C-alpha positions as a printed Julia matrix, in Angstrom:
396×3 Matrix{Float64}:
   0.0     0.0    0.0
   1.31    3.4   -0.91
   1.91    5.75   1.98
   2.5     9.44   2.49
   5.01    8.73   5.25
   7.37    6.2    3.64
  10.54    7.15   5.5
  10.76    3.68   7.03
  10.33    1.93   3.69
  12.9     1.33   0.94
  12.79    3.31  -2.28
  11.96    6.92  -3.1
   9.08    8.77  -1.38
   5.65    8.33  -2.87
   4.05   11.33  -4.55
   1.38   12.43  -2.02
  -1.15   12.96  -4.78
  -0.74    9.32  -5.86
  -0.79    7.77  -2.39
  -3.72    5.58  -1.4
  -2.84    5.25   2.28
  -1.1     7.11   5.07
   0.39    5.93   8.37
   0.79    8.55  11.06
   2.64    7.96  14.36
   1.1    10.06  17.13
   2.85   11.35  20.24
  -0.38   13.0   21.37
  -4.03   12.85  20.35
  -3.74   15.86  18.05
  -3.7    14.91  14.38
  -1.74   16.9   11.79
  -3.44   18.91   9.06
  -3.56   17.02   5.78
  -2.33   18.84   2.65
  -4.66   19.19  -0.37
  -2.54   16.6   -2.23
  -3.78   13.94   0.2
  -7.37   14.22  -0.98
  -7.17   10.86  -2.78
  -6.36    8.85   0.35
  -8.46    5.72   0.87
  -6.8     4.29   4.0
  -5.5     5.84   7.21
  -3.45    4.19   9.96
  -2.95    5.93  13.29
  -0.22    4.4   15.46
   0.39    5.38  19.06
   3.91    6.52  19.79
   2.92    7.84  23.22
   5.23    6.78  26.04
   3.72    4.68  28.81
   4.72    7.19  31.48
   2.92   10.04  29.68
  -0.13    8.16  28.42
  -2.41    8.84  31.37
  -1.8    12.59  31.23
  -2.58   12.72  27.51
  -6.01   11.22  28.16
  -7.05   14.39  29.99
  -5.45   16.91  27.63
  -7.26   18.75  24.8
  -6.93   17.23  21.34
  -7.53   18.41  17.79
  -8.73   16.43  14.78
  -8.71   18.63  11.66
 -10.8    17.84   8.57
  -9.67   14.57   6.98
  -9.85   13.41   3.34
 -13.48   12.49   2.67
 -12.55    9.48   0.55
 -11.0     7.5    3.42
 -12.84    4.18   3.71
 -10.42    2.18   5.86
  -9.1     3.08   9.32
  -6.53    1.24  11.44
  -5.87    2.15  15.08
  -2.7     0.58  16.52
  -1.2     0.29  19.99
  -3.36    2.81  21.87
  -2.77    0.82  25.03
  -5.08    2.69  27.43
  -7.65    3.93  24.94
  -8.5     7.48  23.97
  -9.63   10.77  25.56
 -13.43   11.04  25.84
 -14.74   12.56  22.63
 -11.77   11.54  20.46
 -13.34    8.52  18.78
 -16.73   10.1   18.14
 -15.01   13.17  16.64
 -12.88   10.87  14.49
 -16.08    9.19  13.26
 -17.48   12.61  12.33
 -14.35   13.31  10.3
 -14.54    9.91   8.53
 -18.22    9.42   7.63
 -17.49    7.06   4.73
 -15.63    4.37   6.66
 -16.36    0.84   5.52
 -13.55   -0.97   7.37
 -12.04   -0.54  10.85
  -9.06   -2.46  12.23
  -8.26   -2.07  15.92
  -5.0    -3.61  17.12
  -3.44   -4.29  20.52
  -5.19   -2.04  23.03
  -7.81   -1.43  25.68
 -10.08    0.09  23.07
 -12.86    1.59  25.2
 -10.43    2.92  27.79
 -10.72    2.82  31.57
 -13.52    5.3   32.29
 -17.27    5.26  31.66
 -16.9     8.4   29.54
 -14.34    6.78  27.26
 -16.51    3.66  26.95
 -19.57    5.68  25.94
 -17.47    7.55  23.4
 -16.27    4.25  21.91
 -19.9     3.12  21.57
 -20.77    6.46  19.96
 -17.94    5.89  17.46
 -19.7     2.82  16.08
 -23.13    4.43  16.3
 -21.96    7.1   13.85
 -20.36    4.69  11.36
 -23.52    3.67   9.55
 -21.66    2.4    6.49
 -19.28    0.1    8.36
 -19.06   -3.35   6.75
 -15.85   -4.87   8.16
 -14.55   -4.86  11.73
 -11.33   -6.47  12.92
 -10.54   -6.53  16.66
  -7.01   -7.92  17.01
  -5.83   -8.37  20.61
  -8.44   -5.85  21.74
  -9.67   -5.89  25.33
 -12.45   -3.85  26.93
 -14.27   -3.32  30.18
 -17.39   -5.45  30.81
 -20.4    -4.1   28.96
 -18.64   -2.47  26.0
 -19.14   -5.19  23.39
 -22.81   -5.59  24.32
 -23.42   -1.83  24.06
 -21.55   -1.51  20.78
 -23.24   -4.58  19.29
 -26.57   -2.96  18.55
 -24.83   -0.47  16.25
 -22.8    -3.17  14.51
 -25.48   -5.66  13.57
 -28.69   -4.98  11.74
 -31.5    -5.47  14.22
 -34.69   -3.49  13.71
 -35.99   -4.18  17.2
 -32.84   -2.79  18.78
 -32.41    0.19  16.48
 -35.81    1.44  15.34
 -35.67    3.74  12.35
 -31.97    3.11  11.63
 -31.25    2.27   8.0
 -28.31   -0.02   8.65
 -27.16   -3.12   6.87
 -24.71   -4.07   9.6
 -21.38   -5.86   9.44
 -20.53   -8.3    6.66
 -17.08   -9.24   7.99
 -16.28   -9.71  11.68
 -12.88  -10.82  12.98
 -12.09  -11.21  16.67
  -8.58  -12.56  17.2
  -6.5   -12.99  20.34
  -2.87  -14.07  20.47
  -2.5   -16.54  23.33
   0.04  -15.55  25.99
   1.52  -18.5   27.85
   3.21  -16.25  30.38
  -0.07  -14.63  31.49
  -1.97  -16.98  33.8
  -5.02  -14.7   33.78
  -5.06  -14.18  30.02
  -8.35  -15.97  29.26
 -10.1   -14.14  32.09
  -9.42  -10.81  30.38
 -11.54  -11.75  27.36
 -15.26  -10.96  27.53
 -16.34  -14.46  26.48
 -20.07  -14.03  27.06
 -20.28  -10.64  25.3
 -18.38  -11.2   22.07
 -21.13  -13.28  20.38
 -23.48  -10.3   20.72
 -21.62   -8.84  17.72
 -23.05  -11.57  15.46
 -25.7   -10.3   13.07
 -27.68  -11.58  10.07
 -25.57   -9.74   7.47
 -22.31  -11.56   8.22
 -20.56  -13.37   5.39
 -17.42  -14.1    7.42
 -17.27  -14.5   11.21
 -14.16  -15.28  13.22
 -13.68  -15.8   16.95
 -10.1   -16.99  16.84
  -7.27  -17.75  19.25
  -3.83  -17.98  17.68
  -0.34  -18.87  18.82
   2.23  -16.07  19.2
   4.38  -15.86  16.09
   8.08  -16.59  16.37
   8.01  -17.36  20.1
  10.24  -20.38  19.58
  12.86  -18.1   17.98
  12.96  -15.52  20.77
  16.39  -15.83  22.38
  15.19  -13.94  25.47
  12.29  -16.34  26.02
  13.3   -18.44  29.05
  11.48  -21.45  27.61
  14.03  -21.57  24.79
  16.95  -22.51  27.03
  18.62  -25.63  25.71
  17.09  -28.72  27.22
  13.92  -26.93  28.39
  10.71  -27.89  26.61
   9.06  -24.87  25.01
   5.42  -24.11  25.57
   3.18  -24.4   22.56
  -0.43  -24.34  21.54
  -3.39  -22.41  22.86
  -6.2   -22.71  25.36
  -9.89  -22.24  24.6
 -12.99  -21.46  26.62
 -14.75  -24.48  28.1
 -17.83  -25.71  26.26
 -19.98  -24.44  29.15
 -19.24  -20.89  27.89
 -20.36  -21.6   24.33
 -24.06  -20.91  24.98
 -24.11  -17.27  23.79
 -22.25  -18.23  20.6
 -24.64  -21.07  19.83
 -27.65  -18.84  20.44
 -26.26  -16.04  18.24
 -25.56  -18.48  15.42
 -28.93  -20.22  15.53
 -31.49  -17.64  16.68
 -33.71  -16.47  13.82
 -33.22  -12.8   14.68
 -29.43  -12.75  14.94
 -28.08  -15.7   12.97
 -26.2   -14.88   9.74
 -28.27  -15.65   6.65
 -25.42  -16.1    4.17
 -22.38  -17.08   6.23
 -19.52  -18.53   4.17
 -16.59  -18.59   6.62
 -16.97  -19.58  10.28
 -14.1   -19.69  12.78
 -14.98  -20.53  16.39
 -11.63  -21.64  17.83
 -11.98  -19.32  20.85
 -14.87  -21.47  22.14
 -14.93  -25.22  22.72
 -17.91  -26.98  21.16
 -19.1   -30.53  21.64
 -19.92  -32.45  18.46
 -23.6   -31.94  19.24
 -23.17  -28.18  19.68
 -21.24  -27.94  16.42
 -23.97  -29.86  14.65
 -26.62  -27.53  16.06
 -24.8   -24.51  14.64
 -24.16  -26.07  11.24
 -27.78  -27.17  10.88
 -28.52  -23.45  10.61
 -25.28  -22.3    8.96
 -25.56  -24.73   6.06
 -23.82  -22.49   3.53
 -20.42  -22.43   5.22
 -17.47  -23.04   2.9
 -14.62  -22.69   5.42
 -14.88  -24.05   8.97
 -12.38  -23.88  11.83
 -13.65  -25.01  15.22
 -12.3   -26.0   18.6
 -14.04  -29.22  19.61
 -14.23  -31.25  22.81
 -12.72  -34.5   21.58
 -13.11  -37.99  22.99
 -10.95  -40.8   21.59
 -12.35  -43.36  19.19
 -14.81  -44.15  16.43
 -17.9   -42.91  18.27
 -16.64  -39.35  18.34
 -15.59  -39.56  14.69
 -19.13  -40.52  13.69
 -20.56  -37.56  15.6
 -18.07  -35.17  14.0
 -18.79  -36.37  10.47
 -22.52  -36.13  11.15
 -22.08  -32.55  12.34
 -20.43  -31.32   9.14
 -22.14  -33.39   6.46
 -25.08  -30.99   6.17
 -22.85  -28.24   4.74
 -23.09  -29.29   1.09
 -20.66  -26.63  -0.16
 -18.01  -27.16   2.51
 -14.47  -26.83   1.15
 -12.06  -26.67   4.12
 -12.23  -27.97   7.71
  -9.85  -27.57  10.62
 -10.68  -29.15  13.98
  -8.72  -27.9   16.99
  -9.06  -30.68  19.53
  -9.57  -29.65  23.13
  -8.85  -33.13  24.5
 -10.65  -34.97  27.21
  -8.31  -36.43  29.83
  -8.55  -39.86  28.19
  -7.71  -38.49  24.75
  -4.8   -36.49  26.16
  -3.36  -39.54  27.91
  -3.58  -41.63  24.75
  -2.28  -39.03  22.31
   0.96  -38.71  24.29
   1.72  -42.3   23.28
   2.34  -42.33  19.5
   1.83  -46.08  19.32
  -1.78  -45.71  20.49
  -2.83  -44.47  17.06
  -5.54  -42.38  18.68
  -5.36  -39.57  16.09
  -6.04  -42.03  13.27
  -8.86  -43.69  15.23
 -10.56  -40.43  16.2
 -10.34  -38.37  13.02
 -11.45  -39.28   9.49
  -9.52  -41.69   7.28
  -9.3   -41.41   3.51
 -12.3   -43.75   3.23
 -14.29  -41.61   5.68
 -13.51  -38.48   3.69
 -14.37  -40.2    0.44
 -17.79  -41.0    1.87
 -18.17  -37.47   3.2
 -17.24  -36.07  -0.22
 -20.37  -37.65  -1.67
 -22.38  -35.27   0.5
 -19.88  -32.38   0.44
 -18.61  -32.55  -3.12
 -16.38  -29.47  -2.86
 -14.48  -30.65   0.22
 -10.73  -30.52  -0.5
  -9.01  -30.15   2.9
  -9.4   -31.63   6.37
  -6.98  -30.81   9.19
  -6.9   -31.56  12.91
  -4.52  -30.86  15.77
  -4.45  -30.78  19.56
  -4.87  -27.17  20.68
  -2.77  -26.0   17.73
   0.28  -27.99  18.84
   2.61  -30.01  16.62
   4.42  -32.09  19.24
   1.44  -34.43  19.69
   0.93  -35.01  16.0
  -1.5   -33.55  13.48
  -3.9   -34.72  10.8
  -3.61  -33.28   7.31
  -5.7   -34.57   4.4
  -5.75  -32.9    0.96
  -7.84  -33.9   -2.04
  -5.9   -33.84  -5.29
  -7.01  -35.3   -8.6
 -10.14  -36.69  -6.94
  -8.07  -38.68  -4.43
  -7.41  -38.03  -0.72
  -3.77  -38.07   0.36
  -2.03  -37.35   3.64
  -3.12  -38.55   7.06
  -1.58  -38.41  10.5
   1.62  -36.41  10.7
   3.95  -37.44  13.57
   4.84  -34.98  16.3
   7.58  -32.49  15.46
   9.06  -32.04  18.9
   8.52  -32.04  22.62
   6.47  -29.27  24.12
   4.1   -28.61  26.98
   0.45  -27.67  26.71
  -2.21  -26.94  29.24
  -5.45  -28.92  29.26
């Protein structure tokens, strides 16, 4: 993407009149005045460069947001650790009335005060054309996601008289932190599904591994001879109720969902089947599942997905029962092959899901305990169980 501040990129500066995007580091909450040549901008990234020691004081200082290029449709907000001064976000929304996409990365988005939370809700209330929202490592006080939800999904009973289509693309992603014992408790598990609305085409509630952790020389788990931590955790299936309701209730469930990622929540095979009985048009599925060892679970899993006639890709993240976990640690048990589909199973499933071309499974996104990787090429399934790639530790 072209940028009007390319000093950190190789090559000559981009002509401002030809730039499509701009990235601005901020040391306060006052934005610079944009030159007339920036009128063609389509994307704006604001990155906090405010020091931790000064951040709190900036939240109570006056700020200025000058007029911004009217053509900006995409906004990214990065690293605003403690949120924004009350009034900042709603003013920013006034300056960017044509936003269609918002990416929020690594921060306490709604701040630490009631005033800042209400302002964050007002931000979304004003963005009537918003179609895509990406919350990446975004945390918030209890109540924020529920309050913001009614402005992010089309719901005539909640928003009478509002001509809103609602979100089409929703991505909630958290990077799991092994070193933080309270990490999962900081995520508003029961509130996040309130963001689900009938207009969604893609919906993601994802938990991912930190990138490059095994290469970090300062990471104490990388000392020679010490097993590195790997994988993720996921919410217990007892917390999946709000997600299941949002995905199946007539008023809130997406009517044309094509991509569904639910790895943040653990689902039983029966719960997954209940969701997919409604979300029959899904093409891409990634789900964390409560897995028991053996053929009986395999049958339930296949039954859960077979109703999605256009299904193309499946990834199952196994949240193992104690019995499964005990068996999978012994490679000779063959529990992965017994529990997940074989080539013959997938061949049978392909008669109901003719477009299916990929099936993967793992144990909480680890590799040390082995994985399953099947790919369909030239009308034939190839692959199977991949042996573990090393010794690690996971939490179950």
